[in-house]
Amino acid sequence: MAQDRHRIILDCDPGQDDAIAILLALGSPDEIELLAITTVAGNVPLRLTELNARKILELAGRADIPVYKGCHRPLVEPLETAEYVHGETGLNGVDLPEPRMKLTEGHAVDAIIEIVMAAPAATITLCPTGPLTNIAMALLKEPELAARVKDIVLMGGAIGLGNVTPAAEFNIYVDPHAARVVFESGVPITMLGLDVTHQALVNRPRLEAIRALGTPVASAAAGLVDFFNRFDSDRYEVDGAPLHDPCVIAQLIDPTIFKGKPCHVAIETEGGSKGRTNVDWFPREQRVANATVINEMDADRFFALLTERLARL
Ligand code: BDR
Ligand code: CA
């Protein structure tokens, strides 16, 4: 089993749901080898996303995993954060101690390049769950990177409606120019957008199942999700918020939970639909597919997996 593990770099902006994605990866060592966490500005500013990544690793007793600090703002646009969803720390809902582990020296963009280029070709998966700034910068800095990476499995975009504007999902909206670089890179992409993550709703029974595990990690996870639930449950008038980012890790652990198909995805970078992912679902444009777009999941199986893996930490 060990030789089939996905070797991943998780590029994230924690964020409660990014934090749960980290924990799901750590709870799944048979399927996932987490090589490094690279952090980017997104849900909250960079000084908090890198701090939060270290807090979550220490919570799980995994201070051995390197955390790198990445880009502090998008390529072109000014940074727009989302404290209105995640709270001012990004991890509101739980009070975690200041981490003792240090950041690893070096920039996240260089770390991505060094890890991928040092590994055998097509063995490293990049897992972005925030704006795509670090990934785009790495692709721009190292021309061989795109041919060397195995694939990119990302949370972002939507076939349908956005969540920041009617057109755009947050991660793509914040850095649409980076998203365009990534989607035009030629790297095989799996896109988990709002169409599928809005099926991963943390309703009361699912939340209580996590809380009932009773461990420090599970209690913290429940606190994070409970806070995260408030904003989206009200906004979408649903029973529980979509747990976006852990879908990326779950798709690697058990792709049979998800369904989708190869499509061409074009990124809007300007105007009122800035950040929109134009998904050619019913191929009308005769363009070569550049992503497998996921649109369906079995949410019960996803939450059963997540709960079981959190129980291991
Ligand atoms: C995405 O944006 C952030 O709020 C979440 O962490 C997730 O990555 C959802 O649009
Ligand atoms: Ca995120």
PDB file of N, CA, C and O in Angstrom, residues 6-11 112 116 122-140 145-156 172 178-193 247-249 251-252 290-294:
ATOM      1  N   HIS A   6      -0.243   8.804  -2.291  1.00  0.00           N
ATOM      2  CA  HIS A   6      -0.117  10.091  -2.984  1.00  0.00           C
ATOM      3  C   HIS A   6       0.889  10.940  -2.212  1.00  0.00           C
ATOM      4  O   HIS A   6       0.736  11.136  -1.007  1.00  0.00           O
ATOM      5  N   ARG A   7       1.887  11.434  -2.907  1.00  0.00           N
ATOM      6  CA  ARG A   7       2.875  12.321  -2.273  1.00  0.00           C
ATOM      7  C   ARG A   7       2.450  13.749  -2.597  1.00  0.00           C
ATOM      8  O   ARG A   7       2.460  14.149  -3.777  1.00  0.00           O
ATOM      9  N   ILE A   8       2.024  14.501  -1.586  1.00  0.00           N
ATOM     10  CA  ILE A   8       1.369  15.786  -1.875  1.00  0.00           C
ATOM     11  C   ILE A   8       2.055  16.958  -1.193  1.00  0.00           C
ATOM     12  O   ILE A   8       2.690  16.832  -0.149  1.00  0.00           O
ATOM     13  N   ILE A   9       1.866  18.127  -1.819  1.00  0.00           N
ATOM     14  CA  ILE A   9       2.131  19.419  -1.166  1.00  0.00           C
ATOM     15  C   ILE A   9       0.775  20.103  -1.050  1.00  0.00           C
ATOM     16  O   ILE A   9       0.064  20.263  -2.054  1.00  0.00           O
ATOM     17  N   LEU A  10       0.407  20.441   0.172  1.00  0.00           N
ATOM     18  CA  LEU A  10      -0.880  21.108   0.403  1.00  0.00           C
ATOM     19  C   LEU A  10      -0.615  22.607   0.466  1.00  0.00           C
ATOM     20  O   LEU A  10       0.081  23.088   1.370  1.00  0.00           O
ATOM     21  N   ASP A  11      -1.160  23.331  -0.515  1.00  0.00           N
ATOM     22  CA  ASP A  11      -0.953  24.778  -0.615  1.00  0.00           C
ATOM     23  C   ASP A  11      -2.248  25.442  -0.155  1.00  0.00           C
ATOM     24  O   ASP A  11      -3.265  25.372  -0.856  1.00  0.00           O
ATOM     25  N   ILE A 112       8.113  24.500  -3.414  1.00  0.00           N
ATOM     26  CA  ILE A 112       7.335  23.703  -4.378  1.00  0.00           C
ATOM     27  C   ILE A 112       8.252  23.247  -5.511  1.00  0.00           C
ATOM     28  O   ILE A 112       8.284  22.071  -5.881  1.00  0.00           O
ATOM     29  N   VAL A 116       9.396  19.251  -6.065  1.00  0.00           N
ATOM     30  CA  VAL A 116       8.932  18.582  -7.292  1.00  0.00           C
ATOM     31  C   VAL A 116      10.117  18.214  -8.179  1.00  0.00           C
ATOM     32  O   VAL A 116      10.185  17.095  -8.710  1.00  0.00           O
ATOM     33  N   ALA A 122       6.502  13.032 -12.363  1.00  0.00           N
ATOM     34  CA  ALA A 122       5.095  12.603 -12.225  1.00  0.00           C
ATOM     35  C   ALA A 122       4.835  11.802 -10.954  1.00  0.00           C
ATOM     36  O   ALA A 122       4.097  10.817 -10.960  1.00  0.00           O
ATOM     37  N   THR A 123       5.445  12.258  -9.849  1.00  0.00           N
ATOM     38  CA  THR A 123       5.180  11.573  -8.579  1.00  0.00           C
ATOM     39  C   THR A 123       4.593  12.497  -7.511  1.00  0.00           C
ATOM     40  O   THR A 123       4.183  12.024  -6.455  1.00  0.00           O
ATOM     41  N   ILE A 124       4.552  13.800  -7.781  1.00  0.00           N
ATOM     42  CA  ILE A 124       4.072  14.737  -6.749  1.00  0.00           C
ATOM     43  C   ILE A 124       2.761  15.382  -7.205  1.00  0.00           C
ATOM     44  O   ILE A 124       2.665  15.902  -8.324  1.00  0.00           O
ATOM     45  N   THR A 125       1.783  15.362  -6.302  1.00  0.00           N
ATOM     46  CA  THR A 125       0.498  16.022  -6.539  1.00  0.00           C
ATOM     47  C   THR A 125       0.452  17.320  -5.744  1.00  0.00           C
ATOM     48  O   THR A 125       0.737  17.322  -4.538  1.00  0.00           O
ATOM     49  N   LEU A 126       0.100  18.404  -6.425  1.00  0.00           N
ATOM     50  CA  LEU A 126      -0.104  19.682  -5.734  1.00  0.00           C
ATOM     51  C   LEU A 126      -1.581  19.802  -5.379  1.00  0.00           C
ATOM     52  O   LEU A 126      -2.453  19.565  -6.226  1.00  0.00           O
ATOM     53  N   CYS A 127      -1.852  20.180  -4.143  1.00  0.00           N
ATOM     54  CA  CYS A 127      -3.234  20.279  -3.656  1.00  0.00           C
ATOM     55  C   CYS A 127      -3.512  21.701  -3.171  1.00  0.00           C
ATOM     56  O   CYS A 127      -3.384  21.990  -1.972  1.00  0.00           O
ATOM     57  N   PRO A 128      -3.894  22.595  -4.059  1.00  0.00           N
ATOM     58  CA  PRO A 128      -4.193  23.958  -3.620  1.00  0.00           C
ATOM     59  C   PRO A 128      -5.628  24.056  -3.086  1.00  0.00           C
ATOM     60  O   PRO A 128      -6.570  23.613  -3.735  1.00  0.00           O
ATOM     61  N   THR A 129      -5.749  24.658  -1.892  1.00  0.00           N
ATOM     62  CA  THR A 129      -7.081  24.907  -1.327  1.00  0.00           C
ATOM     63  C   THR A 129      -7.254  26.389  -0.995  1.00  0.00           C
ATOM     64  O   THR A 129      -8.086  26.749  -0.165  1.00  0.00           O
ATOM     65  N   GLY A 130      -6.455  27.216  -1.641  1.00  0.00           N
ATOM     66  CA  GLY A 130      -6.581  28.666  -1.488  1.00  0.00           C
ATOM     67  C   GLY A 130      -6.392  29.304  -2.853  1.00  0.00           C
ATOM     68  O   GLY A 130      -6.359  28.600  -3.883  1.00  0.00           O
ATOM     69  N   PRO A 131      -6.208  30.622  -2.909  1.00  0.00           N
ATOM     70  CA  PRO A 131      -5.882  31.267  -4.183  1.00  0.00           C
ATOM     71  C   PRO A 131      -4.617  30.633  -4.777  1.00  0.00           C
ATOM     72  O   PRO A 131      -3.740  30.177  -4.042  1.00  0.00           O
ATOM     73  N   LEU A 132      -4.512  30.648  -6.104  1.00  0.00           N
ATOM     74  CA  LEU A 132      -3.484  29.856  -6.795  1.00  0.00           C
ATOM     75  C   LEU A 132      -2.157  30.604  -7.002  1.00  0.00           C
ATOM     76  O   LEU A 132      -1.334  30.211  -7.829  1.00  0.00           O
ATOM     77  N   THR A 133      -1.930  31.644  -6.223  1.00  0.00           N
ATOM     78  CA  THR A 133      -0.759  32.505  -6.411  1.00  0.00           C
ATOM     79  C   THR A 133       0.567  31.745  -6.345  1.00  0.00           C
ATOM     80  O   THR A 133       1.420  31.898  -7.232  1.00  0.00           O
ATOM     81  N   ASN A 134       0.755  30.945  -5.282  1.00  0.00           N
ATOM     82  CA  ASN A 134       2.036  30.223  -5.143  1.00  0.00           C
ATOM     83  C   ASN A 134       2.246  29.251  -6.299  1.00  0.00           C
ATOM     84  O   ASN A 134       3.366  29.115  -6.808  1.00  0.00           O
ATOM     85  N   ILE A 135       1.187  28.573  -6.702  1.00  0.00           N
ATOM     86  CA  ILE A 135       1.311  27.550  -7.747  1.00  0.00           C
ATOM     87  C   ILE A 135       1.656  28.230  -9.080  1.00  0.00           C
ATOM     88  O   ILE A 135       2.535  27.773  -9.817  1.00  0.00           O
ATOM     89  N   ALA A 136       0.981  29.341  -9.368  1.00  0.00           N
ATOM     90  CA  ALA A 136       1.264  30.058 -10.612  1.00  0.00           C
ATOM     91  C   ALA A 136       2.690  30.588 -10.602  1.00  0.00           C
ATOM     92  O   ALA A 136       3.415  30.480 -11.603  1.00  0.00           O
ATOM     93  N   MET A 137       3.109  31.156  -9.485  1.00  0.00           N
ATOM     94  CA  MET A 137       4.477  31.688  -9.394  1.00  0.00           C
ATOM     95  C   MET A 137       5.509  30.584  -9.604  1.00  0.00           C
ATOM     96  O   MET A 137       6.528  30.798 -10.271  1.00  0.00           O
ATOM     97  N   ALA A 138       5.252  29.407  -9.056  1.00  0.00           N
ATOM     98  CA  ALA A 138       6.191  28.294  -9.224  1.00  0.00           C
ATOM     99  C   ALA A 138       6.247  27.875 -10.693  1.00  0.00           C
ATOM    100  O   ALA A 138       7.330  27.619 -11.230  1.00  0.00           O
ATOM    101  N   LEU A 139       5.084  27.832 -11.342  1.00  0.00           N
ATOM    102  CA  LEU A 139       5.055  27.459 -12.768  1.00  0.00           C
ATOM    103  C   LEU A 139       5.779  28.501 -13.615  1.00  0.00           C
ATOM    104  O   LEU A 139       6.443  28.170 -14.602  1.00  0.00           O
ATOM    105  N   LEU A 140       5.654  29.769 -13.227  1.00  0.00           N
ATOM    106  CA  LEU A 140       6.309  30.835 -13.991  1.00  0.00           C
ATOM    107  C   LEU A 140       7.818  30.841 -13.748  1.00  0.00           C
ATOM    108  O   LEU A 140       8.605  31.112 -14.654  1.00  0.00           O
ATOM    109  N   LEU A 145       8.594  22.779 -14.470  1.00  0.00           N
ATOM    110  CA  LEU A 145       7.727  22.281 -13.384  1.00  0.00           C
ATOM    111  C   LEU A 145       6.469  21.596 -13.920  1.00  0.00           C
ATOM    112  O   LEU A 145       6.072  20.527 -13.443  1.00  0.00           O
ATOM    113  N   ALA A 146       5.844  22.215 -14.917  1.00  0.00           N
ATOM    114  CA  ALA A 146       4.564  21.679 -15.423  1.00  0.00           C
ATOM    115  C   ALA A 146       4.723  20.251 -15.937  1.00  0.00           C
ATOM    116  O   ALA A 146       3.848  19.408 -15.730  1.00  0.00           O
ATOM    117  N   ALA A 147       5.849  19.978 -16.569  1.00  0.00           N
ATOM    118  CA  ALA A 147       6.071  18.632 -17.104  1.00  0.00           C
ATOM    119  C   ALA A 147       6.445  17.644 -16.009  1.00  0.00           C
ATOM    120  O   ALA A 147       6.364  16.431 -16.201  1.00  0.00           O
ATOM    121  N   ARG A 148       6.842  18.144 -14.888  1.00  0.00           N
ATOM    122  CA  ARG A 148       7.400  17.310 -13.815  1.00  0.00           C
ATOM    123  C   ARG A 148       6.345  16.905 -12.773  1.00  0.00           C
ATOM    124  O   ARG A 148       6.429  15.859 -12.145  1.00  0.00           O
ATOM    125  N   VAL A 149       5.352  17.810 -12.573  1.00  0.00           N
ATOM    126  CA  VAL A 149       4.309  17.550 -11.579  1.00  0.00           C
ATOM    127  C   VAL A 149       3.431  16.398 -12.067  1.00  0.00           C
ATOM    128  O   VAL A 149       3.201  16.263 -13.265  1.00  0.00           O
ATOM    129  N   LYS A 150       2.934  15.581 -11.135  1.00  0.00           N
ATOM    130  CA  LYS A 150       2.007  14.509 -11.542  1.00  0.00           C
ATOM    131  C   LYS A 150       0.662  15.130 -11.915  1.00  0.00           C
ATOM    132  O   LYS A 150       0.144  14.941 -13.013  1.00  0.00           O
ATOM    133  N   ASP A 151       0.084  15.880 -10.981  1.00  0.00           N
ATOM    134  CA  ASP A 151      -1.196  16.544 -11.249  1.00  0.00           C
ATOM    135  C   ASP A 151      -1.488  17.588 -10.175  1.00  0.00           C
ATOM    136  O   ASP A 151      -0.721  17.722  -9.209  1.00  0.00           O
ATOM    137  N   ILE A 152      -2.560  18.320 -10.400  1.00  0.00           N
ATOM    138  CA  ILE A 152      -3.029  19.314  -9.434  1.00  0.00           C
ATOM    139  C   ILE A 152      -4.484  18.978  -9.113  1.00  0.00           C
ATOM    140  O   ILE A 152      -5.302  18.861 -10.026  1.00  0.00           O
ATOM    141  N   VAL A 153      -4.770  18.786  -7.837  1.00  0.00           N
ATOM    142  CA  VAL A 153      -6.155  18.549  -7.402  1.00  0.00           C
ATOM    143  C   VAL A 153      -6.527  19.744  -6.538  1.00  0.00           C
ATOM    144  O   VAL A 153      -5.934  19.950  -5.474  1.00  0.00           O
ATOM    145  N   LEU A 154      -7.455  20.545  -6.989  1.00  0.00           N
ATOM    146  CA  LEU A 154      -7.685  21.838  -6.333  1.00  0.00           C
ATOM    147  C   LEU A 154      -9.146  22.057  -5.949  1.00  0.00           C
ATOM    148  O   LEU A 154     -10.055  21.507  -6.567  1.00  0.00           O
ATOM    149  N   MET A 155      -9.325  22.885  -4.891  1.00  0.00           N
ATOM    150  CA  MET A 155     -10.652  23.403  -4.593  1.00  0.00           C
ATOM    151  C   MET A 155     -10.737  24.801  -5.163  1.00  0.00           C
ATOM    152  O   MET A 155      -9.935  25.685  -4.814  1.00  0.00           O
ATOM    153  N   GLY A 156     -11.732  24.997  -6.051  1.00  0.00           N
ATOM    154  CA  GLY A 156     -11.919  26.325  -6.612  1.00  0.00           C
ATOM    155  C   GLY A 156     -12.873  26.291  -7.775  1.00  0.00           C
ATOM    156  O   GLY A 156     -13.081  25.249  -8.387  1.00  0.00           O
ATOM    157  N   ILE A 172     -10.692  31.458  -6.822  1.00  0.00           N
ATOM    158  CA  ILE A 172     -10.382  31.911  -8.180  1.00  0.00           C
ATOM    159  C   ILE A 172     -10.555  33.427  -8.270  1.00  0.00           C
ATOM    160  O   ILE A 172      -9.755  34.123  -8.907  1.00  0.00           O
ATOM    161  N   ALA A 178      -3.573  34.215 -11.545  1.00  0.00           N
ATOM    162  CA  ALA A 178      -2.869  32.982 -11.161  1.00  0.00           C
ATOM    163  C   ALA A 178      -3.662  31.768 -11.636  1.00  0.00           C
ATOM    164  O   ALA A 178      -3.088  30.796 -12.144  1.00  0.00           O
ATOM    165  N   ALA A 179      -4.965  31.824 -11.478  1.00  0.00           N
ATOM    166  CA  ALA A 179      -5.804  30.689 -11.913  1.00  0.00           C
ATOM    167  C   ALA A 179      -5.645  30.461 -13.410  1.00  0.00           C
ATOM    168  O   ALA A 179      -5.553  29.319 -13.876  1.00  0.00           O
ATOM    169  N   ARG A 180      -5.568  31.538 -14.150  1.00  0.00           N
ATOM    170  CA  ARG A 180      -5.397  31.377 -15.608  1.00  0.00           C
ATOM    171  C   ARG A 180      -4.067  30.707 -15.924  1.00  0.00           C
ATOM    172  O   ARG A 180      -3.987  29.801 -16.756  1.00  0.00           O
ATOM    173  N   VAL A 181      -2.999  31.134 -15.255  1.00  0.00           N
ATOM    174  CA  VAL A 181      -1.686  30.497 -15.464  1.00  0.00           C
ATOM    175  C   VAL A 181      -1.791  28.996 -15.179  1.00  0.00           C
ATOM    176  O   VAL A 181      -1.302  28.159 -15.945  1.00  0.00           O
ATOM    177  N   VAL A 182      -2.432  28.646 -14.093  1.00  0.00           N
ATOM    178  CA  VAL A 182      -2.506  27.232 -13.687  1.00  0.00           C
ATOM    179  C   VAL A 182      -3.352  26.430 -14.680  1.00  0.00           C
ATOM    180  O   VAL A 182      -2.944  25.358 -15.133  1.00  0.00           O
ATOM    181  N   PHE A 183      -4.515  26.963 -15.045  1.00  0.00           N
ATOM    182  CA  PHE A 183      -5.402  26.198 -15.944  1.00  0.00           C
ATOM    183  C   PHE A 183      -4.843  26.121 -17.364  1.00  0.00           C
ATOM    184  O   PHE A 183      -5.222  25.235 -18.119  1.00  0.00           O
ATOM    185  N   GLU A 184      -3.949  27.026 -17.705  1.00  0.00           N
ATOM    186  CA  GLU A 184      -3.340  26.979 -19.044  1.00  0.00           C
ATOM    187  C   GLU A 184      -1.961  26.319 -19.032  1.00  0.00           C
ATOM    188  O   GLU A 184      -1.250  26.344 -20.033  1.00  0.00           O
ATOM    189  N   SER A 185      -1.592  25.703 -17.892  1.00  0.00           N
ATOM    190  CA  SER A 185      -0.224  25.162 -17.750  1.00  0.00           C
ATOM    191  C   SER A 185      -0.018  23.830 -18.437  1.00  0.00           C
ATOM    192  O   SER A 185       1.118  23.415 -18.651  1.00  0.00           O
ATOM    193  N   GLY A 186      -1.098  23.119 -18.722  1.00  0.00           N
ATOM    194  CA  GLY A 186      -0.956  21.772 -19.283  1.00  0.00           C
ATOM    195  C   GLY A 186      -0.827  20.678 -18.227  1.00  0.00           C
ATOM    196  O   GLY A 186      -0.819  19.493 -18.555  1.00  0.00           O
ATOM    197  N   VAL A 187      -0.731  21.049 -16.955  1.00  0.00           N
ATOM    198  CA  VAL A 187      -0.699  20.043 -15.883  1.00  0.00           C
ATOM    199  C   VAL A 187      -2.102  19.435 -15.765  1.00  0.00           C
ATOM    200  O   VAL A 187      -3.086  20.171 -15.796  1.00  0.00           O
ATOM    201  N   PRO A 188      -2.213  18.106 -15.631  1.00  0.00           N
ATOM    202  CA  PRO A 188      -3.545  17.525 -15.409  1.00  0.00           C
ATOM    203  C   PRO A 188      -4.165  18.089 -14.122  1.00  0.00           C
ATOM    204  O   PRO A 188      -3.514  18.091 -13.072  1.00  0.00           O
ATOM    205  N   ILE A 189      -5.395  18.585 -14.253  1.00  0.00           N
ATOM    206  CA  ILE A 189      -6.060  19.248 -13.119  1.00  0.00           C
ATOM    207  C   ILE A 189      -7.352  18.507 -12.788  1.00  0.00           C
ATOM    208  O   ILE A 189      -8.097  18.107 -13.691  1.00  0.00           O
ATOM    209  N   THR A 190      -7.597  18.327 -11.501  1.00  0.00           N
ATOM    210  CA  THR A 190      -8.929  17.924 -11.039  1.00  0.00           C
ATOM    211  C   THR A 190      -9.494  19.108 -10.272  1.00  0.00           C
ATOM    212  O   THR A 190      -8.872  19.592  -9.323  1.00  0.00           O
ATOM    213  N   MET A 191     -10.645  19.582 -10.713  1.00  0.00           N
ATOM    214  CA  MET A 191     -11.252  20.786 -10.112  1.00  0.00           C
ATOM    215  C   MET A 191     -12.468  20.397  -9.284  1.00  0.00           C
ATOM    216  O   MET A 191     -13.429  19.836  -9.807  1.00  0.00           O
ATOM    217  N   LEU A 192     -12.393  20.690  -7.968  1.00  0.00           N
ATOM    218  CA  LEU A 192     -13.548  20.492  -7.089  1.00  0.00           C
ATOM    219  C   LEU A 192     -14.087  21.869  -6.752  1.00  0.00           C
ATOM    220  O   LEU A 192     -13.521  22.584  -5.914  1.00  0.00           O
ATOM    221  N   GLY A 193     -15.127  22.255  -7.442  1.00  0.00           N
ATOM    222  CA  GLY A 193     -15.706  23.584  -7.264  1.00  0.00           C
ATOM    223  C   GLY A 193     -16.961  23.538  -6.399  1.00  0.00           C
ATOM    224  O   GLY A 193     -17.290  22.512  -5.788  1.00  0.00           O
ATOM    225  N   CYS A 247     -12.589  18.101   0.609  1.00  0.00           N
ATOM    226  CA  CYS A 247     -12.995  17.306  -0.569  1.00  0.00           C
ATOM    227  C   CYS A 247     -11.778  16.975  -1.440  1.00  0.00           C
ATOM    228  O   CYS A 247     -11.723  15.915  -2.067  1.00  0.00           O
ATOM    229  N   VAL A 248     -10.803  17.885  -1.471  1.00  0.00           N
ATOM    230  CA  VAL A 248      -9.584  17.656  -2.270  1.00  0.00           C
ATOM    231  C   VAL A 248      -8.860  16.406  -1.770  1.00  0.00           C
ATOM    232  O   VAL A 248      -8.460  15.537  -2.549  1.00  0.00           O
ATOM    233  N   ILE A 249      -8.692  16.321  -0.471  1.00  0.00           N
ATOM    234  CA  ILE A 249      -7.954  15.188   0.115  1.00  0.00           C
ATOM    235  C   ILE A 249      -8.784  13.900  -0.024  1.00  0.00           C
ATOM    236  O   ILE A 249      -8.248  12.833  -0.346  1.00  0.00           O
ATOM    237  N   GLN A 251     -10.842  13.183  -2.319  1.00  0.00           N
ATOM    238  CA  GLN A 251     -10.823  12.725  -3.716  1.00  0.00           C
ATOM    239  C   GLN A 251      -9.577  11.895  -3.992  1.00  0.00           C
ATOM    240  O   GLN A 251      -9.619  10.953  -4.784  1.00  0.00           O
ATOM    241  N   LEU A 252      -8.481  12.222  -3.336  1.00  0.00           N
ATOM    242  CA  LEU A 252      -7.261  11.421  -3.499  1.00  0.00           C
ATOM    243  C   LEU A 252      -7.383  10.086  -2.752  1.00  0.00           C
ATOM    244  O   LEU A 252      -6.964   9.046  -3.252  1.00  0.00           O
ATOM    245  N   ASN A 290      -8.934  20.653 -20.239  1.00  0.00           N
ATOM    246  CA  ASN A 290      -7.750  20.930 -19.418  1.00  0.00           C
ATOM    247  C   ASN A 290      -7.991  20.613 -17.945  1.00  0.00           C
ATOM    248  O   ASN A 290      -7.122  20.870 -17.108  1.00  0.00           O
ATOM    249  N   ALA A 291      -9.163  20.058 -17.628  1.00  0.00           N
ATOM    250  CA  ALA A 291      -9.431  19.697 -16.229  1.00  0.00           C
ATOM    251  C   ALA A 291     -10.503  18.623 -16.177  1.00  0.00           C
ATOM    252  O   ALA A 291     -11.380  18.573 -17.051  1.00  0.00           O
ATOM    253  N   THR A 292     -10.408  17.786 -15.159  1.00  0.00           N
ATOM    254  CA  THR A 292     -11.547  16.927 -14.829  1.00  0.00           C
ATOM    255  C   THR A 292     -12.362  17.689 -13.801  1.00  0.00           C
ATOM    256  O   THR A 292     -11.864  18.009 -12.710  1.00  0.00           O
ATOM    257  N   VAL A 293     -13.580  18.028 -14.192  1.00  0.00           N
ATOM    258  CA  VAL A 293     -14.424  18.854 -13.320  1.00  0.00           C
ATOM    259  C   VAL A 293     -15.380  17.931 -12.563  1.00  0.00           C
ATOM    260  O   VAL A 293     -16.146  17.181 -13.170  1.00  0.00           O
ATOM    261  N   ILE A 294     -15.290  17.990 -11.237  1.00  0.00           N
ATOM    262  CA  ILE A 294     -16.111  17.126 -10.385  1.00  0.00           C
ATOM    263  C   ILE A 294     -17.423  17.856 -10.074  1.00  0.00           C
ATOM    264  O   ILE A 294     -17.408  19.029  -9.697  1.00  0.00           O
TER     265      ILE A 294
END
